[in-house]
Coordinates of C-alpha atoms and ligand atoms in Angstrom, one line a residue:
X1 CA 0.0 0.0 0.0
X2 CA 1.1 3.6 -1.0
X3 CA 1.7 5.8 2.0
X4 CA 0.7 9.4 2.7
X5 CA 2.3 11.1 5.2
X6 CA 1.0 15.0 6.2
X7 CA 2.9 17.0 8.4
X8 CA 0.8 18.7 11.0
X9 CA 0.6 21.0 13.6
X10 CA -2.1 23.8 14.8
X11 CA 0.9 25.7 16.4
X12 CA 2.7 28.1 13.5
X13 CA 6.4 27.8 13.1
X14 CA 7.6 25.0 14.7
X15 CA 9.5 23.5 11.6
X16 CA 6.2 21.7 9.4
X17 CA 7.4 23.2 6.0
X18 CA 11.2 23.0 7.0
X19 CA 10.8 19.0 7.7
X20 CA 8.9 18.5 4.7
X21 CA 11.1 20.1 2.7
X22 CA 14.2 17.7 4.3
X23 CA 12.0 14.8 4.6
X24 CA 11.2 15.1 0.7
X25 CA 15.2 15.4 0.0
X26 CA 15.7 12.7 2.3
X27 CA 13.1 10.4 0.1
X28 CA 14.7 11.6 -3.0
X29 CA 18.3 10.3 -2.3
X30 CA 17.3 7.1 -0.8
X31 CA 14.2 6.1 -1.9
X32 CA 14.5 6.5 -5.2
X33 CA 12.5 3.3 -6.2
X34 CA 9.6 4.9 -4.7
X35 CA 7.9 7.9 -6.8
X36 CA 7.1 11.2 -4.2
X37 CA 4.4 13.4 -4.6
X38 CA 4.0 16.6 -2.8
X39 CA 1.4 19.0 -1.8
X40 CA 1.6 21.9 0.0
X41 CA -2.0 22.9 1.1
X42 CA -0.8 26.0 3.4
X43 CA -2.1 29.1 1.3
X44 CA 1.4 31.0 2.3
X45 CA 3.3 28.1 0.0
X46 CA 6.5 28.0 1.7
X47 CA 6.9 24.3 0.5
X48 CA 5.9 24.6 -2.6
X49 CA 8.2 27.8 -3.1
X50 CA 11.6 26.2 -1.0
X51 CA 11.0 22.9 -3.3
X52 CA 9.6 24.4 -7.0
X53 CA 12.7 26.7 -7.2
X54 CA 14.6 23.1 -7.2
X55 CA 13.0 21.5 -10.5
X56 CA 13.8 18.4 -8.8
X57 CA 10.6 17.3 -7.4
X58 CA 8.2 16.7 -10.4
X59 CA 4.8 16.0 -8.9
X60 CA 4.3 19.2 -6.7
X61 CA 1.6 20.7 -6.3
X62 CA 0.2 24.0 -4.3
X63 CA -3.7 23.4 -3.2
X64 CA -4.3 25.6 -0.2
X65 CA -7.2 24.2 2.1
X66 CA -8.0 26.7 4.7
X67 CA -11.5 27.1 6.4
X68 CA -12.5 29.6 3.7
X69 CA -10.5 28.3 0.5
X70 CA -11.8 26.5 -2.2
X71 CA -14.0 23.1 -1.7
X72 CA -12.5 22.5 -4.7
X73 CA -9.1 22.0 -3.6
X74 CA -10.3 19.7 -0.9
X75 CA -11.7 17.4 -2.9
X76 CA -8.3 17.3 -5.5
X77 CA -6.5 16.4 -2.1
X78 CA -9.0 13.9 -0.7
X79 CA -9.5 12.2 -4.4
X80 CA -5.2 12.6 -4.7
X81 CA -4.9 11.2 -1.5
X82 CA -7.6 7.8 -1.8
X83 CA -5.6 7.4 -5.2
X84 CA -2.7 7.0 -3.3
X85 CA -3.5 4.9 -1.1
X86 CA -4.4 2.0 -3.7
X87 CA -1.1 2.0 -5.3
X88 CA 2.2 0.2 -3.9
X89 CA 5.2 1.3 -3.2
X90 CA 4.5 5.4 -3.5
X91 CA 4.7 8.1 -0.8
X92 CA 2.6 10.9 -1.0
X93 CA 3.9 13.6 1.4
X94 CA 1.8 16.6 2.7
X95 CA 2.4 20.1 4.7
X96 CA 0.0 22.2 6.2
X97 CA -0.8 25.6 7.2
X98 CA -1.2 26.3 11.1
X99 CA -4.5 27.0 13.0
X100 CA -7.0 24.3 12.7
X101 CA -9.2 24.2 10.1
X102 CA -11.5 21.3 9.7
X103 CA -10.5 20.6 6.5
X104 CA -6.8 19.5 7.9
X105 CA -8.9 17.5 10.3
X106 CA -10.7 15.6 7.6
X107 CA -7.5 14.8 5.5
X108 CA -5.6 13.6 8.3
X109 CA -7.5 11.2 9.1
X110 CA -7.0 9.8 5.7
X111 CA -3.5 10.1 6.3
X112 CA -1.5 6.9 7.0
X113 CA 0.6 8.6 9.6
X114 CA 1.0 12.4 11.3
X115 CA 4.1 13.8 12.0
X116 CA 3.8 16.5 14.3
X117 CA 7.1 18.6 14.7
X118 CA 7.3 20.8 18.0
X119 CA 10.2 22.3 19.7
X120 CA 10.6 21.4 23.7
X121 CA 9.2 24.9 25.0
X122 CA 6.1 25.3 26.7
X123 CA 4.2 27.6 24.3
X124 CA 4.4 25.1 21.9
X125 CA 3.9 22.1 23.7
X126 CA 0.6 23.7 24.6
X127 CA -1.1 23.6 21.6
X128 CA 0.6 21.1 20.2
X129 CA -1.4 18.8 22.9
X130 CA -4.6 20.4 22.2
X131 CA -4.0 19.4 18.5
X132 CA -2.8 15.7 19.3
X133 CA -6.1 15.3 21.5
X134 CA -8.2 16.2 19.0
X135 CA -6.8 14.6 16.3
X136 CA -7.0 11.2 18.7
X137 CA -10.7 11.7 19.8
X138 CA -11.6 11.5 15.9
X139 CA -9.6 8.6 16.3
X140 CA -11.4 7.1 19.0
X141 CA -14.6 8.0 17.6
X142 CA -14.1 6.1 14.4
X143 CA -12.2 3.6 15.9
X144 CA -9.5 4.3 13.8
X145 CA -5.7 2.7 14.4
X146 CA -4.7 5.4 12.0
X147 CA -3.3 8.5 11.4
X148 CA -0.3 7.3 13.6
X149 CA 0.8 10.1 15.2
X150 CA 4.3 10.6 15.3
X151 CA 5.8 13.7 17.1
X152 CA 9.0 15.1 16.0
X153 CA 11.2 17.3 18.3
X154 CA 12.4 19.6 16.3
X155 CA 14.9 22.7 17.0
X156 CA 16.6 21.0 20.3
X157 CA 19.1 23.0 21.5
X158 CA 22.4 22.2 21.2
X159 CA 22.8 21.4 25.2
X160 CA 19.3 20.3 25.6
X161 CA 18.3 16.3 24.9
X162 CA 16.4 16.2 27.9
X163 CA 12.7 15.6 26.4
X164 CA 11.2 14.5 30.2
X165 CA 9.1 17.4 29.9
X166 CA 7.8 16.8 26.1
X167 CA 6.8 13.0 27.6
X168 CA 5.3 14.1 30.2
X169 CA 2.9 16.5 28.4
X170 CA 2.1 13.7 26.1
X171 CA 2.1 10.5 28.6
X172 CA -1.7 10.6 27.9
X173 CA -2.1 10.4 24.5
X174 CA -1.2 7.8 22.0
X175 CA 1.9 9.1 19.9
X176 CA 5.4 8.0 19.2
X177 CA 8.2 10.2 19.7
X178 CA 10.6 10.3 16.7
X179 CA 14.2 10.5 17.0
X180 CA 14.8 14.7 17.3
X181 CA 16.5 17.2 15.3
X182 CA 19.1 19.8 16.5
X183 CA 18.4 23.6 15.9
X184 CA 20.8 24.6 12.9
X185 CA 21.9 28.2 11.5
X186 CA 22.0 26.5 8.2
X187 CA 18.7 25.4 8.2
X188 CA 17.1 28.6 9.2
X189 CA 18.9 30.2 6.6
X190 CA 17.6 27.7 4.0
X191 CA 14.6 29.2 3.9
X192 CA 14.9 31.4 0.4
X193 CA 16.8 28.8 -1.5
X194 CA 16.8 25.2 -0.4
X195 CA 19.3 23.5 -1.1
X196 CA 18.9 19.9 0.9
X197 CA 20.5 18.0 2.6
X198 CA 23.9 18.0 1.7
X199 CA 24.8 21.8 2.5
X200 CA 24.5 20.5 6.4
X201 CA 27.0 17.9 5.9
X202 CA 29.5 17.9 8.8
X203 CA 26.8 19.2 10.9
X204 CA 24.6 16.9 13.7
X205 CA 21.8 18.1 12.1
X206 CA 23.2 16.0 8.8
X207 CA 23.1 12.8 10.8
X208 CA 19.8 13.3 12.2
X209 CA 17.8 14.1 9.3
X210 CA 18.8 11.1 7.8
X211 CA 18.9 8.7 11.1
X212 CA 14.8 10.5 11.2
X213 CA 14.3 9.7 7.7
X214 CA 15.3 6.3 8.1
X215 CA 12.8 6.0 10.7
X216 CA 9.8 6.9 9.1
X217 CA 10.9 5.0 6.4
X218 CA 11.0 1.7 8.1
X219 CA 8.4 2.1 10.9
X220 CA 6.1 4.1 8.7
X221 CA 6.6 3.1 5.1
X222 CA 8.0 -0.2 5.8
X223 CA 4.6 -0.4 8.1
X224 CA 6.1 -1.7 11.9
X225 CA 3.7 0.7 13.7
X226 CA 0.9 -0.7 11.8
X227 CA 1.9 -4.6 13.3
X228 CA 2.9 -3.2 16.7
X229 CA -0.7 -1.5 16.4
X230 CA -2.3 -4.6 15.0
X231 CA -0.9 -6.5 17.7
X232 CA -2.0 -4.2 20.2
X233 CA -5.6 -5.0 19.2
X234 CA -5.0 -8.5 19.6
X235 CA -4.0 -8.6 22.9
X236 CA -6.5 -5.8 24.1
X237 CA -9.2 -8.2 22.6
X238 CA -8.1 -10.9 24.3
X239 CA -8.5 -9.5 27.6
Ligands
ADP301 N1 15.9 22.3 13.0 C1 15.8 23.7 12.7 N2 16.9 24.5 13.0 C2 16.9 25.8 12.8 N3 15.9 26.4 12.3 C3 14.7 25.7 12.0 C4 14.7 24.3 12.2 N4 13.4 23.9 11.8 C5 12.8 25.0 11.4 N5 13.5 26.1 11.5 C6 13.2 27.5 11.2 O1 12.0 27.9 11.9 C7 11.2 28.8 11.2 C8 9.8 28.2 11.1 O2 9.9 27.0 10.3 P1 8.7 26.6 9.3 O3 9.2 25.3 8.7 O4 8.4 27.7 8.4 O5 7.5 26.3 10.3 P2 6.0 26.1 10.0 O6 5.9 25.5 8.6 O7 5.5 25.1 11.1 O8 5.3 27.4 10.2 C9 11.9 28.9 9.8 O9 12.7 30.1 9.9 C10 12.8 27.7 9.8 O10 14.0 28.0 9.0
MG302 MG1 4.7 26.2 7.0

């Protein structure tokens, strides 16, 4: 089964467009069996602007879904994203804008998996909670093992890998913490003109993007969290 991935967060500027952006370079180097497709439905395009001045990424497409922009946009990204879904081997991967509009809502739970970057300060932890918790009571009321939701710690200080507090925010909701990424001067100043991955070689950032994109790829793509989650059910329904 294909897999469509959308990063997600109600909080603004906590790194969605930036790990899309590496996450889709990241696919691109070492997935190259696998054919990516983009969309950047935030109406401010930062994805679609970082990535279309690359000419690398073919299928890319900008389709803002906000609460008051275009139904019709909606349905190209629901009927893009079902079409996905029933073809092997492909990732789909999908940013979003901040706030939360119902739309996001409603494509994320089509969504194989979540990823959810946030940094380890309060003010973002905050709402980053409120989102998860909504986001898992749809879940719960459709009974649904998926989205996965998968938060990233993103923009760690270089001091700081002390993630008690994140953990402890999250202790009662049902997510998987990814391996994190470091705050980088490069990164922030990728922002005009991306260049990937490779301008941050030497860097720990380098290694983490790529120890992160491993990650997804093998307990997303390569679906572990679906059997972990599969066996879950098992044994809860044996109780
Ligand atoms: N790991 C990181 N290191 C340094 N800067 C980062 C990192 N991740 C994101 N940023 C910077 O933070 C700002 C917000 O990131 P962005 O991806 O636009 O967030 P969002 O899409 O969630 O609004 C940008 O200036 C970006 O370059
Ligand atoms: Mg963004």
């Amino acid at each position: 089964m294909g897999s469509a991935i959308m990063v997600a967060n109600m909080k603004g500027g906590v790194g969605k467009s930036t790990l899309t952006c590496y996450l889709a370079d990241y696919f691109r180097k070492f997935q190259k069996k696998r054919v990516l497709s983009l969309i950047d439905t935030d109406l401010q395009g930062s994805t679609y602007e970082m990535l279309g001045t690359d000419g690398r990424f073919a299928n890319l497409r900008h389709l803002p879904v906000g609460d008051r922009y275009d139904a019709v946009n909606l349905v190209t990204v629901d009927t893009l994203v079902r079409s996905h879904l029933g073809t092997a081997n492909d990732l789909l991967l999908i940013d979003t804008s901040a706030g939360k509009p119902d739309n996001i809502c409603q494509i994320a739970m089509m969504c194989h998996c979540l990823l959810v970057p946030v940094s380890i300060n309060w003010g973002d932890i905050r709402p980053t909670r409120d989102f998860i918790q909504e986001i898992q009571e749809r879940k719960d009321s459709a009974r649904a093992i998926t989205p996965h939701i998968i938060v990233v710690p993103n923009r760690i200080p270089h001091q700081q890998r002390d993630y008690s507090r994140l953990k402890d925010a999250l202790s009662e909701l049902d997510v998987v913490i990814a391996p994190g990424l470091s705050d980088l001067s490069i990164v922030r100043h990728q922002t005009q003109k991306f260049a990937g991955i490779d301008p941050t070689k030497g860097t720990r950032f380098h290694d983490e993007i790529i120890h992160f994109g491993n990650f997804v790829t093998e307990y997303v793509v390569g679906g572990k969290l679906d059997d972990i989650y599969a066996d879950t059910n098992v044994i809860e329904l044996r109780r």
